[in-house]
Short mmCIF file of C-alpha atoms in Angstrom, two decimals:
data_model
loop_
_atom_site.label_atom_id
_atom_site.label_comp_id
_atom_site.label_asym_id
_atom_site.label_seq_id
_atom_site.Cartn_x
_atom_site.Cartn_y
_atom_site.Cartn_z
CA MET A 1 -79.50 -67.74 -25.62
CA SER A 2 -79.34 -64.37 -23.92
CA THR A 3 -77.56 -63.53 -20.75
CA THR A 4 -78.79 -61.01 -18.27
CA ILE A 5 -76.11 -59.06 -16.48
CA ALA A 6 -76.97 -58.11 -12.95
CA PRO A 7 -76.50 -54.45 -12.07
CA ALA A 8 -73.88 -55.44 -9.49
CA ASP A 9 -71.72 -56.88 -12.28
CA VAL A 10 -71.54 -53.60 -14.20
CA PRO A 11 -68.44 -51.49 -13.32
CA GLU A 12 -69.61 -48.28 -11.80
CA SER A 13 -68.00 -45.04 -12.87
CA VAL A 14 -66.93 -42.51 -10.23
CA PRO A 15 -69.93 -40.34 -9.39
CA ALA A 16 -69.76 -36.88 -10.88
CA PRO A 17 -69.90 -35.07 -7.51
CA GLU A 18 -66.96 -37.13 -6.25
CA ARG A 19 -64.96 -36.43 -9.42
CA ALA A 20 -65.66 -32.73 -8.99
CA ARG A 21 -64.47 -32.85 -5.39
CA GLY A 22 -61.28 -34.60 -6.51
CA VAL A 23 -60.61 -31.92 -9.12
CA ARG A 24 -61.22 -29.19 -6.56
CA ARG A 25 -58.81 -30.86 -4.12
CA LEU A 26 -56.09 -30.85 -6.75
CA SER A 27 -56.81 -27.43 -8.19
CA ARG A 28 -55.13 -25.40 -5.47
CA PRO A 29 -51.96 -27.52 -5.26
CA GLY A 30 -51.77 -27.42 -9.05
CA ALA A 31 -52.27 -23.65 -9.06
CA ALA A 32 -49.58 -23.18 -6.40
CA ALA A 33 -47.04 -25.24 -8.36
CA LEU A 34 -47.99 -23.47 -11.60
CA SER A 35 -47.52 -20.07 -9.93
CA GLY A 36 -43.95 -21.08 -9.10
CA VAL A 37 -43.29 -22.19 -12.67
CA LEU A 38 -44.61 -18.87 -13.97
CA LEU A 39 -42.27 -17.02 -11.59
CA PHE A 40 -39.37 -19.02 -13.00
CA LEU A 41 -40.42 -18.23 -16.56
CA SER A 42 -40.50 -14.51 -15.70
CA PHE A 43 -36.71 -14.58 -15.13
CA PRO A 44 -33.97 -14.07 -17.76
CA PRO A 45 -32.95 -15.04 -20.33
CA ARG A 46 -36.66 -14.84 -21.21
CA PRO A 47 -38.02 -11.27 -21.49
CA LEU A 48 -41.26 -12.41 -19.84
CA TRP A 49 -41.10 -10.27 -16.70
CA TRP A 50 -44.88 -9.74 -16.82
CA LEU A 51 -45.51 -13.42 -16.03
CA ALA A 52 -44.75 -12.56 -12.41
CA LEU A 53 -48.14 -10.80 -12.21
CA PRO A 54 -50.34 -13.80 -13.11
CA ALA A 55 -48.00 -15.91 -10.97
CA PHE A 56 -48.81 -13.89 -7.87
CA ALA A 57 -52.49 -13.69 -8.83
CA LEU A 58 -52.60 -17.49 -9.08
CA LEU A 59 -50.74 -17.86 -5.80
CA GLY A 60 -53.22 -15.49 -4.16
CA TRP A 61 -56.12 -17.62 -5.38
CA ALA A 62 -54.45 -20.79 -4.09
CA LEU A 63 -53.71 -19.36 -0.63
CA ARG A 64 -56.56 -17.02 0.18
CA GLY A 65 -58.67 -18.33 3.07
CA ARG A 66 -56.61 -21.50 3.51
CA ARG A 67 -55.68 -22.95 6.89
CA LEU A 68 -52.13 -22.29 8.03
CA ARG A 69 -51.00 -25.88 7.49
CA ALA A 70 -52.43 -25.88 3.98
CA GLY A 71 -50.77 -22.52 3.32
CA PHE A 72 -47.41 -24.02 4.28
CA GLY A 73 -47.86 -26.98 1.95
CA LEU A 74 -49.12 -24.87 -0.94
CA GLY A 75 -46.27 -22.43 -0.44
CA TYR A 76 -43.79 -25.30 -0.56
CA LEU A 77 -45.21 -26.46 -3.88
CA ALA A 78 -44.91 -22.91 -5.23
CA GLY A 79 -41.33 -22.74 -3.97
CA LEU A 80 -40.38 -25.99 -5.66
CA GLY A 81 -42.07 -24.96 -8.91
CA PHE A 82 -40.06 -21.73 -8.82
CA LEU A 83 -36.65 -22.66 -7.44
CA MET A 84 -36.07 -26.13 -8.88
CA PRO A 85 -35.88 -24.92 -12.49
CA LEU A 86 -34.34 -21.57 -11.51
CA LEU A 87 -31.41 -23.19 -9.69
CA VAL A 88 -30.81 -26.17 -11.96
CA TRP A 89 -27.43 -24.67 -12.89
CA THR A 90 -26.11 -25.45 -9.39
CA GLY A 91 -25.94 -29.11 -10.41
CA GLU A 92 -24.29 -28.42 -13.77
CA GLU A 93 -21.01 -30.13 -12.87
CA VAL A 94 -21.65 -31.83 -9.53
CA GLY A 95 -24.83 -33.77 -10.21
CA PRO A 96 -28.44 -33.38 -9.09
CA VAL A 97 -28.04 -33.93 -5.34
CA PRO A 98 -26.70 -30.45 -4.42
CA TRP A 99 -29.22 -28.81 -6.76
CA LEU A 100 -32.20 -30.70 -5.35
CA ALA A 101 -31.04 -30.19 -1.76
CA LEU A 102 -30.60 -26.44 -2.28
CA ALA A 103 -33.99 -26.08 -3.96
CA ALA A 104 -35.69 -28.14 -1.25
CA VAL A 105 -34.18 -26.04 1.54
CA GLU A 106 -34.80 -22.68 -0.12
CA ALA A 107 -38.39 -23.69 -0.90
CA LEU A 108 -39.00 -23.93 2.86
CA PHE A 109 -38.76 -20.14 2.99
CA VAL A 110 -41.49 -19.89 0.35
CA ALA A 111 -43.50 -22.43 2.35
CA ALA A 112 -43.28 -20.17 5.41
CA VAL A 113 -44.37 -17.26 3.21
CA GLY A 114 -47.34 -19.34 2.04
CA LEU A 115 -48.35 -19.89 5.64
CA GLY A 116 -48.06 -16.17 6.32
CA ILE A 117 -50.09 -15.20 3.25
CA ALA A 118 -52.82 -17.65 4.24
CA ALA A 119 -52.85 -16.05 7.70
CA VAL A 120 -53.25 -12.46 6.44
CA SER A 121 -55.52 -13.30 3.51
CA ARG A 122 -58.72 -12.67 5.50
CA LEU A 123 -57.68 -9.16 6.53
CA PRO A 124 -58.98 -6.00 4.85
CA ALA A 125 -56.57 -4.88 2.10
CA TRP A 126 -54.90 -8.29 2.35
CA PRO A 127 -52.82 -7.88 -0.87
CA VAL A 128 -50.70 -5.26 0.92
CA PHE A 129 -49.96 -7.59 3.83
CA ALA A 130 -49.43 -10.58 1.53
CA ALA A 131 -46.88 -8.70 -0.59
CA ALA A 132 -45.11 -7.55 2.57
CA VAL A 133 -44.99 -11.15 3.83
CA TRP A 134 -43.30 -12.14 0.55
CA ILE A 135 -40.62 -9.51 1.16
CA LEU A 136 -40.24 -10.76 4.74
CA GLY A 137 -39.50 -14.20 3.31
CA GLU A 138 -36.96 -12.78 0.86
CA ALA A 139 -35.28 -10.82 3.66
CA ALA A 140 -34.91 -13.99 5.72
CA ARG A 141 -33.66 -16.02 2.76
CA ALA A 142 -31.02 -13.36 2.03
CA ARG A 143 -29.55 -13.74 5.52
CA VAL A 144 -29.77 -17.37 6.68
CA PRO A 145 -28.29 -19.91 6.65
CA PHE A 146 -24.57 -19.35 6.01
CA GLY A 147 -25.05 -15.67 5.25
CA GLY A 148 -28.11 -16.21 3.07
CA PHE A 149 -28.91 -16.95 -0.56
CA PRO A 150 -30.92 -14.13 -2.20
CA TRP A 151 -30.83 -15.69 -5.67
CA GLY A 152 -34.35 -15.57 -7.08
CA LYS A 153 -35.45 -12.31 -5.51
CA ILE A 154 -38.46 -11.18 -7.53
CA ALA A 155 -36.70 -7.88 -8.28
CA PHE A 156 -33.98 -9.73 -10.21
CA GLY A 157 -36.53 -10.87 -12.79
CA GLN A 158 -37.68 -7.33 -13.55
CA ALA A 159 -34.70 -5.85 -15.44
CA ASP A 160 -36.87 -5.45 -18.55
CA GLY A 161 -40.09 -4.59 -16.72
CA ILE A 162 -42.13 -1.45 -16.20
CA PHE A 163 -41.55 -1.59 -12.44
CA LEU A 164 -37.74 -1.28 -12.70
CA PRO A 165 -37.59 2.47 -11.80
CA LEU A 166 -38.83 1.55 -8.32
CA ALA A 167 -35.39 0.05 -7.66
CA ALA A 168 -34.12 3.63 -7.40
CA VAL A 169 -36.84 4.42 -4.84
CA GLY A 170 -36.28 1.63 -2.35
CA GLY A 171 -34.03 -1.01 -3.84
CA THR A 172 -34.90 -4.63 -4.48
CA PRO A 173 -37.41 -4.84 -1.57
CA VAL A 174 -39.62 -2.04 -2.94
CA LEU A 175 -39.34 -3.35 -6.51
CA GLY A 176 -40.27 -6.87 -5.43
CA PHE A 177 -43.08 -5.61 -3.19
CA ALA A 178 -44.61 -3.64 -6.08
CA VAL A 179 -44.66 -6.69 -8.35
CA ALA A 180 -46.19 -8.94 -5.69
CA LEU A 181 -48.75 -6.30 -4.69
CA CYS A 182 -49.84 -5.78 -8.28
CA GLY A 183 -50.23 -9.53 -8.80
CA PHE A 184 -52.22 -10.10 -5.63
CA GLY A 185 -54.24 -6.99 -6.43
CA LEU A 186 -55.16 -8.37 -9.85
CA TYR A 187 -56.59 -11.51 -8.26
CA GLU A 188 -58.50 -9.53 -5.63
CA LEU A 189 -59.89 -7.18 -8.27
CA VAL A 190 -61.21 -10.12 -10.32
CA ARG A 191 -62.59 -11.75 -7.16
CA GLN A 192 -64.44 -8.61 -6.12
CA VAL A 193 -65.97 -8.14 -9.56
CA ARG A 194 -67.07 -11.77 -9.83
CA ALA A 195 -68.46 -11.87 -6.29
CA ARG A 196 -70.73 -8.92 -7.04
CA ARG A 197 -71.81 -9.91 -10.52
CA GLY A 198 -75.37 -8.71 -11.02
CA THR A 199 -75.30 -6.60 -7.86
CA ALA A 200 -74.00 -3.17 -7.00
CA PRO A 201 -70.33 -3.61 -6.02
CA ALA A 202 -69.17 -2.49 -2.58
CA ALA A 203 -67.10 0.61 -3.22
CA GLY A 204 -64.54 0.11 -0.44
CA PRO A 205 -63.19 -3.39 -1.20
CA LEU A 206 -63.36 -2.81 -4.95
CA ALA A 207 -61.46 0.47 -4.65
CA ALA A 208 -58.83 -1.15 -2.42
CA ALA A 209 -58.30 -3.91 -4.98
CA ALA A 210 -58.02 -1.42 -7.81
CA LEU A 211 -55.49 0.63 -5.84
CA ALA A 212 -53.37 -2.49 -5.24
CA VAL A 213 -52.97 -2.68 -9.01
CA LEU A 214 -52.75 1.01 -9.85
CA VAL A 215 -50.42 2.24 -7.10
CA PRO A 216 -47.40 0.09 -8.12
CA VAL A 217 -47.81 1.02 -11.79
CA THR A 218 -48.31 4.71 -11.00
CA GLY A 219 -45.37 4.62 -8.61
CA ALA A 220 -43.11 3.16 -11.31
CA VAL A 221 -44.11 5.90 -13.74
CA ALA A 222 -43.57 8.57 -11.08
CA ALA A 223 -40.10 7.15 -10.36
CA LEU A 224 -38.93 7.52 -13.97
CA PRO A 225 -37.16 10.88 -13.31
CA LEU A 226 -34.87 9.04 -10.88
CA VAL A 227 -33.55 6.95 -13.77
CA SER A 228 -30.85 8.91 -15.60
CA ASP A 229 -27.64 8.17 -17.44
CA ALA A 230 -26.43 11.75 -17.56
CA ALA A 231 -22.67 12.09 -17.08
CA GLU A 232 -22.58 14.07 -13.83
CA ASP A 233 -18.83 13.58 -13.40
CA GLY A 234 -17.79 13.26 -17.01
CA THR A 235 -17.09 9.95 -18.69
CA ALA A 236 -14.53 7.17 -18.60
CA THR A 237 -13.44 4.79 -21.33
CA VAL A 238 -13.40 1.31 -19.84
CA ALA A 239 -12.23 -2.00 -21.29
CA ALA A 240 -13.66 -5.32 -20.08
CA VAL A 241 -11.57 -8.35 -21.01
CA GLN A 242 -13.13 -11.80 -21.51
CA GLY A 243 -10.26 -14.21 -22.07
CA ASN A 244 -12.37 -17.40 -22.09
CA VAL A 245 -11.39 -20.81 -20.70
CA PRO A 246 -10.02 -23.82 -22.61
CA ARG A 247 -12.82 -26.16 -21.47
CA LEU A 248 -16.21 -25.87 -19.77
CA GLY A 249 -16.84 -27.15 -16.27
CA LEU A 250 -14.95 -27.54 -13.04
CA ASP A 251 -11.81 -28.70 -14.85
CA PHE A 252 -11.10 -25.11 -15.88
CA ASN A 253 -9.32 -24.85 -12.49
CA SER A 254 -6.65 -27.26 -13.73
CA GLN A 255 -6.00 -24.97 -16.69
CA ARG A 256 -5.06 -21.93 -14.65
CA ARG A 257 -2.05 -20.89 -16.72
CA ALA A 258 -4.07 -21.12 -19.94
CA VAL A 259 -6.79 -18.89 -18.45
CA LEU A 260 -4.20 -16.32 -17.34
CA ASP A 261 -2.52 -16.37 -20.75
CA ASN A 262 -5.90 -15.92 -22.48
CA HIS A 263 -6.62 -12.72 -20.55
CA ALA A 264 -3.09 -11.40 -20.98
CA ASN A 265 -3.22 -12.10 -24.73
CA ARG A 266 -6.57 -10.34 -25.14
CA THR A 267 -5.14 -7.35 -23.28
CA ARG A 268 -2.06 -7.24 -25.50
CA GLU A 269 -4.29 -7.47 -28.56
CA LEU A 270 -6.24 -4.49 -27.24
CA ALA A 271 -2.98 -2.59 -26.80
CA ALA A 272 -2.09 -3.33 -30.43
CA GLU A 273 -5.52 -2.11 -31.57
CA VAL A 274 -5.04 1.11 -29.61
CA LYS A 275 -1.58 1.72 -31.11
CA ALA A 276 -2.99 1.13 -34.60
CA GLY A 277 -5.77 3.64 -33.95
CA ARG A 278 -8.52 1.04 -34.31
CA ALA A 279 -9.62 1.26 -30.65
CA PRO A 280 -9.69 4.12 -28.14
CA GLN A 281 -7.16 4.19 -25.32
CA PRO A 282 -8.99 2.90 -22.21
CA ASP A 283 -8.72 4.85 -18.98
CA PHE A 284 -8.64 1.53 -17.15
CA VAL A 285 -9.03 -2.19 -17.87
CA LEU A 286 -11.09 -4.76 -15.96
CA TRP A 287 -10.29 -8.48 -15.87
CA PRO A 288 -12.75 -11.02 -14.40
CA GLU A 289 -12.71 -12.90 -11.14
CA ASN A 290 -10.24 -15.82 -11.31
CA SER A 291 -8.58 -14.45 -14.45
CA SER A 292 -5.32 -15.35 -12.69
CA ASP A 293 -5.92 -18.27 -10.35
CA ILE A 294 -2.14 -18.41 -10.08
CA ASP A 295 -0.98 -16.24 -7.18
CA PRO A 296 1.23 -13.60 -8.86
CA TYR A 297 2.94 -12.80 -5.55
CA ALA A 298 4.12 -16.39 -5.17
CA ASN A 299 4.73 -17.15 -8.87
CA ALA A 300 7.20 -14.93 -10.67
CA ASP A 301 6.16 -16.11 -14.12
CA ALA A 302 2.51 -15.16 -13.51
CA TYR A 303 3.65 -11.77 -12.17
CA GLU A 304 5.68 -11.15 -15.34
CA VAL A 305 2.82 -12.11 -17.67
CA ILE A 306 0.46 -9.69 -15.94
CA GLU A 307 3.08 -6.96 -15.70
CA GLU A 308 3.85 -7.15 -19.42
CA ALA A 309 0.17 -7.03 -20.45
CA VAL A 310 -0.61 -4.08 -18.18
CA ARG A 311 2.41 -2.13 -19.38
CA GLU A 312 1.51 -2.71 -23.00
CA VAL A 313 -2.07 -1.48 -22.58
CA ASN A 314 -0.72 1.40 -20.45
CA ALA A 315 -3.74 1.64 -18.17
CA PRO A 316 -4.44 0.65 -14.57
CA THR A 317 -5.92 -2.84 -14.64
CA VAL A 318 -7.98 -4.82 -12.13
CA ILE A 319 -6.81 -8.45 -11.95
CA GLY A 320 -8.93 -11.20 -10.39
CA SER A 321 -6.62 -13.58 -8.55
CA VAL A 322 -6.48 -16.29 -5.91
CA ILE A 323 -3.98 -15.40 -3.20
CA ALA A 324 -2.58 -18.41 -1.34
CA PRO A 325 -0.74 -17.37 1.82
CA GLU A 326 1.55 -19.94 3.45
CA THR A 327 -0.88 -20.32 6.32
CA GLY A 328 -4.54 -19.57 6.78
CA LYS A 329 -7.30 -19.42 4.24
CA LEU A 330 -7.20 -18.57 0.56
CA ARG A 331 -8.30 -15.12 -0.60
CA ASN A 332 -10.42 -14.30 -3.64
CA THR A 333 -8.72 -11.01 -4.42
CA LEU A 334 -9.01 -8.19 -6.93
CA ILE A 335 -5.65 -6.48 -7.46
CA GLN A 336 -5.23 -2.96 -8.77
CA TRP A 337 -2.22 -3.20 -11.08
CA ASP A 338 -0.57 0.04 -12.15
CA PRO A 339 1.45 0.03 -15.40
CA ASP A 340 4.36 1.82 -13.67
CA LYS A 341 4.12 0.71 -10.03
CA GLY A 342 2.72 -2.82 -10.26
CA PRO A 343 0.21 -3.95 -7.59
CA VAL A 344 -0.93 -0.94 -5.55
CA ALA A 345 -4.22 -2.00 -3.88
CA GLU A 346 -6.29 -5.09 -3.13
CA TYR A 347 -9.90 -6.02 -2.42
CA ASP A 348 -10.71 -9.38 -0.83
CA LYS A 349 -14.16 -10.73 -1.58
CA ARG A 350 -16.23 -10.18 1.56
CA HIS A 351 -19.04 -12.67 1.01
CA VAL A 352 -17.47 -15.96 -0.03
CA GLN A 353 -19.82 -18.58 -1.39
CA PRO A 354 -20.75 -21.50 0.89
CA PHE A 355 -20.29 -24.94 -0.72
CA GLY A 356 -18.40 -23.22 -3.55
CA GLU A 357 -15.53 -21.28 -2.00
CA TYR A 358 -15.74 -22.87 1.42
CA ILE A 359 -17.47 -25.99 2.72
CA PRO A 360 -19.54 -25.70 5.91
CA MET A 361 -19.98 -29.00 7.75
CA ARG A 362 -17.50 -30.66 5.39
CA SER A 363 -17.55 -34.16 6.91
CA PHE A 364 -21.35 -34.27 6.89
CA VAL A 365 -21.72 -32.92 3.35
CA ARG A 366 -19.15 -35.45 2.09
CA LEU A 367 -21.61 -38.23 2.93
CA PHE A 368 -23.85 -36.99 0.12
CA ASN A 369 -21.38 -35.71 -2.45
CA SER A 370 -17.63 -36.30 -2.67
CA ASP A 371 -17.23 -33.25 -4.93
CA VAL A 372 -16.85 -31.13 -1.78
CA ASP A 373 -13.23 -32.29 -1.72
CA ARG A 374 -12.58 -30.36 -4.93
CA VAL A 375 -12.49 -27.39 -2.53
CA ARG A 376 -9.37 -28.61 -0.71
CA ARG A 377 -8.66 -25.32 1.04
CA ASP A 378 -11.38 -22.92 2.13
CA PHE A 379 -11.49 -19.27 1.17
CA GLY A 380 -11.77 -16.65 3.89
CA PRO A 381 -13.74 -13.39 3.66
CA GLY A 382 -12.29 -9.91 3.47
CA ASN A 383 -13.48 -7.10 5.71
CA LYS A 384 -12.95 -3.89 3.75
CA VAL A 385 -15.23 -2.16 1.25
CA GLY A 386 -13.74 -2.30 -2.24
CA VAL A 387 -13.30 1.03 -4.06
CA PHE A 388 -10.29 1.52 -6.35
CA ASP A 389 -9.13 4.87 -7.71
CA LEU A 390 -8.45 4.02 -11.35
CA ALA A 391 -7.00 6.98 -13.23
CA GLY A 392 -9.16 9.34 -11.18
CA THR A 393 -12.36 7.28 -11.37
CA LYS A 394 -13.68 5.73 -8.16
CA VAL A 395 -14.67 2.19 -9.10
CA GLY A 396 -16.75 0.09 -6.68
CA LEU A 397 -16.02 -3.65 -6.53
CA ALA A 398 -18.54 -6.43 -5.97
CA THR A 399 -17.14 -9.83 -6.86
CA CYS A 400 -19.55 -12.20 -8.60
CA TYR A 401 -21.83 -13.70 -5.89
CA GLU A 402 -21.73 -10.43 -3.97
CA ALA A 403 -23.92 -8.73 -6.60
CA ALA A 404 -26.90 -10.65 -5.18
CA PHE A 405 -26.55 -8.95 -1.78
CA ASP A 406 -27.97 -5.46 -1.35
CA TRP A 407 -25.39 -4.35 1.21
CA ALA A 408 -22.36 -5.51 -0.78
CA VAL A 409 -23.15 -3.25 -3.75
CA ARG A 410 -24.56 -0.31 -1.80
CA ASP A 411 -21.43 -0.08 0.40
CA THR A 412 -19.28 0.73 -2.60
CA VAL A 413 -21.53 3.62 -3.66
CA THR A 414 -21.75 5.13 -0.18
CA HIS A 415 -17.94 4.97 -0.13
CA GLY A 416 -17.72 7.12 -3.23
CA ALA A 417 -17.94 4.77 -6.22
CA GLN A 418 -18.81 6.57 -9.47
CA LEU A 419 -19.00 3.30 -11.37
CA ILE A 420 -19.49 -0.32 -10.27
CA THR A 421 -17.80 -3.43 -11.59
CA VAL A 422 -18.88 -7.02 -10.96
CA PRO A 423 -15.96 -9.26 -12.01
CA SER A 424 -17.30 -12.81 -12.27
CA ASN A 425 -16.38 -16.36 -13.18
CA ASN A 426 -19.25 -18.43 -14.53
CA ALA A 427 -17.20 -21.09 -16.29
CA THR A 428 -18.24 -23.82 -13.86
CA PHE A 429 -21.89 -23.38 -14.84
CA GLY A 430 -21.44 -24.04 -18.55
CA ARG A 431 -24.10 -22.71 -20.90
CA SER A 432 -26.80 -22.63 -18.25
CA GLU A 433 -29.08 -19.68 -17.48
CA MET A 434 -26.97 -18.69 -14.49
CA THR A 435 -24.94 -16.03 -16.30
CA TYR A 436 -28.10 -14.35 -17.63
CA GLN A 437 -29.70 -14.36 -14.19
CA GLN A 438 -26.60 -12.75 -12.73
CA LEU A 439 -26.41 -10.18 -15.52
CA ALA A 440 -29.99 -9.15 -14.74
CA MET A 441 -28.93 -8.50 -11.14
CA SER A 442 -26.31 -6.06 -12.36
CA ARG A 443 -28.90 -4.27 -14.51
CA VAL A 444 -31.14 -3.83 -11.47
CA ARG A 445 -28.15 -2.59 -9.43
CA ALA A 446 -27.38 -0.01 -12.13
CA VAL A 447 -30.84 1.55 -11.73
CA GLU A 448 -30.92 1.08 -7.97
CA HIS A 449 -27.77 3.16 -7.48
CA SER A 450 -27.75 5.15 -10.74
CA ARG A 451 -24.32 3.92 -11.74
CA SER A 452 -22.80 2.39 -14.83
CA VAL A 453 -22.02 -1.27 -14.17
CA VAL A 454 -19.29 -3.18 -16.00
CA VAL A 455 -19.38 -6.98 -15.80
CA PRO A 456 -16.15 -8.70 -16.96
CA VAL A 457 -16.59 -12.50 -16.99
CA THR A 458 -14.07 -15.24 -17.77
CA SER A 459 -16.34 -17.04 -20.23
CA GLY A 460 -19.38 -14.76 -20.72
CA VAL A 461 -21.65 -12.99 -20.78
CA SER A 462 -19.52 -9.88 -20.16
CA ALA A 463 -21.39 -6.60 -20.51
CA VAL A 464 -21.35 -2.83 -20.13
CA ILE A 465 -24.53 -1.44 -18.54
CA ARG A 466 -25.53 2.21 -18.36
CA PRO A 467 -27.12 3.73 -15.23
CA ASP A 468 -30.61 3.32 -16.71
CA GLY A 469 -30.13 -0.47 -16.89
CA ARG A 470 -29.55 -0.67 -20.66
CA ILE A 471 -26.89 -3.05 -21.93
CA VAL A 472 -24.81 -1.17 -24.51
CA ALA A 473 -22.26 -3.90 -25.21
CA GLU A 474 -22.05 -7.61 -24.45
CA THR A 475 -20.10 -10.70 -25.42
CA LYS A 476 -21.16 -14.20 -26.35
CA LEU A 477 -20.69 -17.23 -24.14
CA PHE A 478 -17.30 -18.94 -24.29
CA THR A 479 -15.93 -16.49 -26.81
CA PRO A 480 -12.76 -14.44 -26.21
CA ASP A 481 -13.53 -10.76 -26.58
CA VAL A 482 -12.81 -7.24 -25.32
CA LEU A 483 -15.47 -4.58 -24.79
CA VAL A 484 -14.35 -0.95 -24.94
CA GLU A 485 -17.00 1.64 -24.12
CA LYS A 486 -17.28 5.23 -22.91
CA VAL A 487 -19.58 5.28 -19.89
CA PRO A 488 -21.05 8.10 -17.78
CA LEU A 489 -19.75 8.64 -14.27
CA ARG A 490 -22.18 9.70 -11.54
CA SER A 491 -21.95 10.72 -7.90
CA SER A 492 -25.53 11.60 -6.88
CA LEU A 493 -27.31 9.17 -4.57
CA THR A 494 -30.74 7.69 -5.25
CA PRO A 495 -33.31 7.43 -2.45
CA ALA A 496 -32.59 3.69 -2.40
CA THR A 497 -28.89 4.28 -1.80
CA ARG A 498 -29.54 6.89 0.87
CA MET A 499 -32.09 4.83 2.80
CA GLY A 500 -30.30 1.50 2.67
CA THR A 501 -32.20 -1.16 4.61
CA LEU A 502 -34.96 1.21 5.80
CA PRO A 503 -37.51 0.33 3.05
CA GLU A 504 -37.01 -3.36 3.69
CA ALA A 505 -37.39 -2.84 7.43
CA LEU A 506 -40.65 -0.92 6.93
CA LEU A 507 -42.07 -3.66 4.70
CA VAL A 508 -41.04 -6.31 7.22
CA ALA A 509 -42.82 -4.26 9.90
CA VAL A 510 -45.98 -4.21 7.75
CA ALA A 511 -45.77 -7.99 7.39
CA VAL A 512 -45.30 -8.50 11.12
CA ALA A 513 -48.19 -6.14 11.86
CA GLY A 514 -50.44 -8.07 9.48
CA LEU A 515 -49.46 -11.40 11.02
CA GLY A 516 -50.06 -9.99 14.50
CA TRP A 517 -53.45 -8.61 13.50
CA SER A 518 -54.42 -11.95 12.00
CA ALA A 519 -53.35 -13.82 15.13
CA ALA A 520 -55.35 -11.44 17.34
CA ARG A 521 -58.46 -11.93 15.20
CA SER A 522 -58.08 -15.70 15.48
CA VAL A 523 -57.81 -15.52 19.27
CA ARG A 524 -60.92 -13.34 19.50
CA ALA A 525 -62.82 -15.72 17.21
CA ARG A 526 -61.90 -18.73 19.36
CA ARG A 527 -62.96 -16.94 22.51
CA ALA A 528 -66.25 -15.95 20.91
CA ARG A 529 -66.95 -19.57 19.93
CA ALA A 530 -66.03 -20.79 23.39
CA ALA A 531 -68.41 -18.28 24.96
#
């Protein structure tokens, strides 16, 4: 017996046109998220800086011609794809909630950028306006809320890239703009060629797309003479001490005496090496941030340990300490310790870290994570630019988190710094990528201001960086060590140092002009349709 199956009983597959529409609907969100992942992969410790170019090209494809609401959503996906993996270290010891909350909030800035890029994407020479809109978003993210969070600026992923010399031209805004412009230009160039396949290409749009690619590359090559490590003011022999911490994580704070002893012991070992002729006598010594979390002014034993180590090495030494006055807020302080006179100068960290060194909205934040109470007493900010005179060398001070802020590093150079130091404490972030991301910032700052940069870190990676951005010595993570290097001293100012915020302001003005032009075109189009 045979059975006939009615056509209605046969499961129907999804029609091909409908499947194609479904794929097309998902292609742009997928491309936006992938562009963010590629941006993340372009950052250290991977030497894949060039991935930023296809990332921006892909983002341009996803956003070009989209409605504003779609641009916002696509931008948010790109922001999550970028910032969630980039900032995973923020949850290293406190769990995923702070990490996910930070990434979600910071991605809103990228979402707003996505909206802006969608708005300007129909303008002539749109890659220029789109790249400027990206810098507008970075400028906003570096300022609000709570003083801003510039981590993840595109410039900070370019320490190994061909565009790095542009940091000396206009700082991180010009460097980031060049990368974004080149990426958007690559997409537009491919789009123009494909749109005119088999026909004579229109010279104007094709030339504009080609220029968007060529101008950043040519500009970087032209800026190479600005990158120099010549010793304009002679040299200095500097020692960077990495004492290490007994254990990883937040608990290192309960081991404060051990951390202090580690740095003092490494310094005394250096002194012994110098006396034995196995190491050169340093002109000055740099300890990291939090190398003495015990207030030496209030604790005589800590004072004596530091005093003994500094006298033995016989060189002015910068000590990173936590000062705890009887009343008021704590101070994250760098102390200039003279081998003969003791403490002679101080620098209080000016940009203290929200949710790390102080807790905004403490009662509200506690509802989501009780770890806020680990910060029992808030730190307060200093108000003076940090430049120490160490054995005749003017050394600019930017403590850890401050290296991410353009103004905090530039101020030291305009106040006479011949060399920059970035004392840091990364112990709370374990073996995450955070320390490599921060080290890349210091490499960009070296080129931006044409200064040697020395990065002493409690647990690594400590490094000595020449003014051309090259690392000439570095330590391993969680390994006690001392770096002793002769570095060039410089006093000339790069265009970036001289101009300060002007390049960023000009790029923001370009972005605002593009957004205004786009809005005016939309109004005229609506009026024309209404007529």
